[in-house]
C-alpha positions in Angstrom: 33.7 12.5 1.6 34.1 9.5 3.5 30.6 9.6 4.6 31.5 9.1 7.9 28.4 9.2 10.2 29.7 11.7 12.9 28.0 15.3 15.0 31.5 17.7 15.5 31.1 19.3 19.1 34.0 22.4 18.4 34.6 25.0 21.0 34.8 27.4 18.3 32.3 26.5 16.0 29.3 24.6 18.4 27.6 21.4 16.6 28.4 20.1 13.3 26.4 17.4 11.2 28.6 15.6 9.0 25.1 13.4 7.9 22.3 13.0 8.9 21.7 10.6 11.6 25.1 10.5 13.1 25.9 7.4 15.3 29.3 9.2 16.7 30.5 12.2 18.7 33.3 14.1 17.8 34.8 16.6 20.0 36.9 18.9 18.8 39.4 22.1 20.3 40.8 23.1 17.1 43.2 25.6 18.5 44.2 24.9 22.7 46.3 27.6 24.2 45.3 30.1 21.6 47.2 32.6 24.3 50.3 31.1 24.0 49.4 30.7 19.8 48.8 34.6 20.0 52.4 35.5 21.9 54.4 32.6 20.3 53.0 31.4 16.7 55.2 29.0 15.4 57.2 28.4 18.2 55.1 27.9 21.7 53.8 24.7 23.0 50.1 24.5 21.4 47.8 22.5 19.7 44.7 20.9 18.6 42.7 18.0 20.0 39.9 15.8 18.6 38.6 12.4 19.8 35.9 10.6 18.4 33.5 8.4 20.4 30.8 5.8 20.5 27.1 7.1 20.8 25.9 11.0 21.1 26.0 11.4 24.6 28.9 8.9 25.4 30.4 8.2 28.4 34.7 9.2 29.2 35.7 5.0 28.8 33.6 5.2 25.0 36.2 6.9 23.4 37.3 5.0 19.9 40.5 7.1 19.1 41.9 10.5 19.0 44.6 12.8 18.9 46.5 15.8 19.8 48.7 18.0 17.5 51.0 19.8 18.3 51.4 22.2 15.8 55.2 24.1 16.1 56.4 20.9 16.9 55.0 18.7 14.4 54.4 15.9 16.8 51.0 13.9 16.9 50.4 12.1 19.9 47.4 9.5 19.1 45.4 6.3 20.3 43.0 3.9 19.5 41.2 1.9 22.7 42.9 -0.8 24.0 45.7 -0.5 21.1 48.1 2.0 23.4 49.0 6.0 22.6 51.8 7.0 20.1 53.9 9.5 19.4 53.7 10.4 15.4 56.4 12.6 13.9 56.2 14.2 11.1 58.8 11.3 8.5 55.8 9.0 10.2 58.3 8.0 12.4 55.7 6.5 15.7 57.1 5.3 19.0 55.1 4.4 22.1 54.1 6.8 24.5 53.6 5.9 29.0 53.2 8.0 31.2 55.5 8.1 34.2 53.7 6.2 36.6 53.8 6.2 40.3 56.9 8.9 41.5 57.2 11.0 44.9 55.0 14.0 45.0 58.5 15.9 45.9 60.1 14.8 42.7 57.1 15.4 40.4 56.6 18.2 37.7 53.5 19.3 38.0 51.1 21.7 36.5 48.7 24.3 37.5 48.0 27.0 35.2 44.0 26.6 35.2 42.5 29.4 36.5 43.9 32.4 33.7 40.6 32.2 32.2 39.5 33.9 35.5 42.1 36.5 35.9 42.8 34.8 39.6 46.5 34.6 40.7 47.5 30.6 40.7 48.6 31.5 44.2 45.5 31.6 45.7 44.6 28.0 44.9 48.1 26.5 44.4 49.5 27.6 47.7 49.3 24.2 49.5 51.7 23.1 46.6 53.8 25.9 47.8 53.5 25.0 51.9 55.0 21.7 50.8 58.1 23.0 48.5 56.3 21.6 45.4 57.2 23.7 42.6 55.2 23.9 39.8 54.6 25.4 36.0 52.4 27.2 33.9 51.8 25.5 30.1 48.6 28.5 29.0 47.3 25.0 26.9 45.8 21.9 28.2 46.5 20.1 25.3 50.4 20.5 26.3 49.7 19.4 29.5 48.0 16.5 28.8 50.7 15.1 26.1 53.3 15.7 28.6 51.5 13.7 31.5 51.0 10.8 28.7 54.8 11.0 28.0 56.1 11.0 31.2 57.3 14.5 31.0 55.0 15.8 33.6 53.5 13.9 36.4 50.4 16.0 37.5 48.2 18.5 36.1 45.5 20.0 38.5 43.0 21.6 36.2 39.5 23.3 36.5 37.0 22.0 34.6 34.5 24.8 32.8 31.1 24.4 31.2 31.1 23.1 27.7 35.2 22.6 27.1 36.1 19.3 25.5 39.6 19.7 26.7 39.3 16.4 29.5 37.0 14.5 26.8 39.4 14.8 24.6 42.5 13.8 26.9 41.1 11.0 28.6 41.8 8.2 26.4 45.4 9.7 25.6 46.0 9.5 29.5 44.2 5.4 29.3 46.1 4.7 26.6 49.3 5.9 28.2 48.6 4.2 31.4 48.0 7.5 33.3 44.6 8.9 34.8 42.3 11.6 35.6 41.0 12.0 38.9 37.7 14.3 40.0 38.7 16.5 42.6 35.9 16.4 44.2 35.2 12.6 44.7 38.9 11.6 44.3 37.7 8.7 41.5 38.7 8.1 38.1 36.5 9.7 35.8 36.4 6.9 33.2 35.2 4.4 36.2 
């Protein structure tokens, strides 16, 4: 309708034209921590997450704006580059959203529920956590995970990223916006550099 020259990538339902020659990516989990959806509809922490981009093969930092809802809730946390992240309710009521900042890795909640997809026990990759007295939790949905990092309510999430999931896309300019960021494992940068 608004003729909005955009290609959907969807977890659930692959690559979508809007027009012809789009000029934008949008990247789309319509329903993140369907698990949790499935045991607790209505009432668990779940939601959906779209962001939309510059280009078709875009880099993290090209983001344009994006969101995630959380459905049972009714809370949308959005942002726009370089105009901040917001939490929407649902009278329209919008406050600002930041992230924590720098805390204590004793005092920080942290998150590390990544690896259910693969049926392996957290344990076995969280135990250094453990070593250290570090507790952490279990969300079953990245997209909770994320908002509560760019809220403040969580301090860390250690995630595994998997072939074709839009999940970190998606989040990355909610975790800018917020003031918070997302580190590679691997390399120990910021993906977005």
């Amino acid at each position: 309708k608004e003729q909005f020259p955009v290609r959907i990538v969807s977890e659930e339902h692959g690559i979508i034209d809007m027009m012809s020659n789009p000029q934008f990516l949008g990247r789309l989990d319509g329903l993140d921590g369907s698990s949790v959806y499935k045991k607790s509809r209505g009432r668990g922490r779940y939601g959906t997450m779209l962001d939309i981009a510059l280009g078709l093969d875009p880099q993290y930092r090209e983001y344009i704006a994006g969101g995630i809802m959380e459905h049972a809730a009714q809370r949308l946390y959005c942002y726009a580059k370089e105009k901040g992240a917001y939490l929407v309710l649902q009278n329209g009521e919008k406050t600002r959203i930041r992230s924590a900042g720098k805390i204590k890795l004793q005092h920080a909640r942290v998150y590390a529920d990544t690896v259910w997809k693969w049926k392996l026990p957290p344990e076995k990759y969280w135990h250094k956590l453990d070593a250290i007295g570090v507790p952490y939790w279990m969300t079953g949905s990245s997209a909770i995970a994320y908002v509560d990092i760019a809220t403040g309510e969580a301090h860390i999430n250690l995630e595994y990223t998997r072939k074709d999931n839009l999940e970190i896309a998606v989040a990355y300019g909610l975790l800018k916006e917020a003031g918070a960021v997302l580190i590679d494992g691997r390399t120990g940068q910021n993906i977005g550099e």
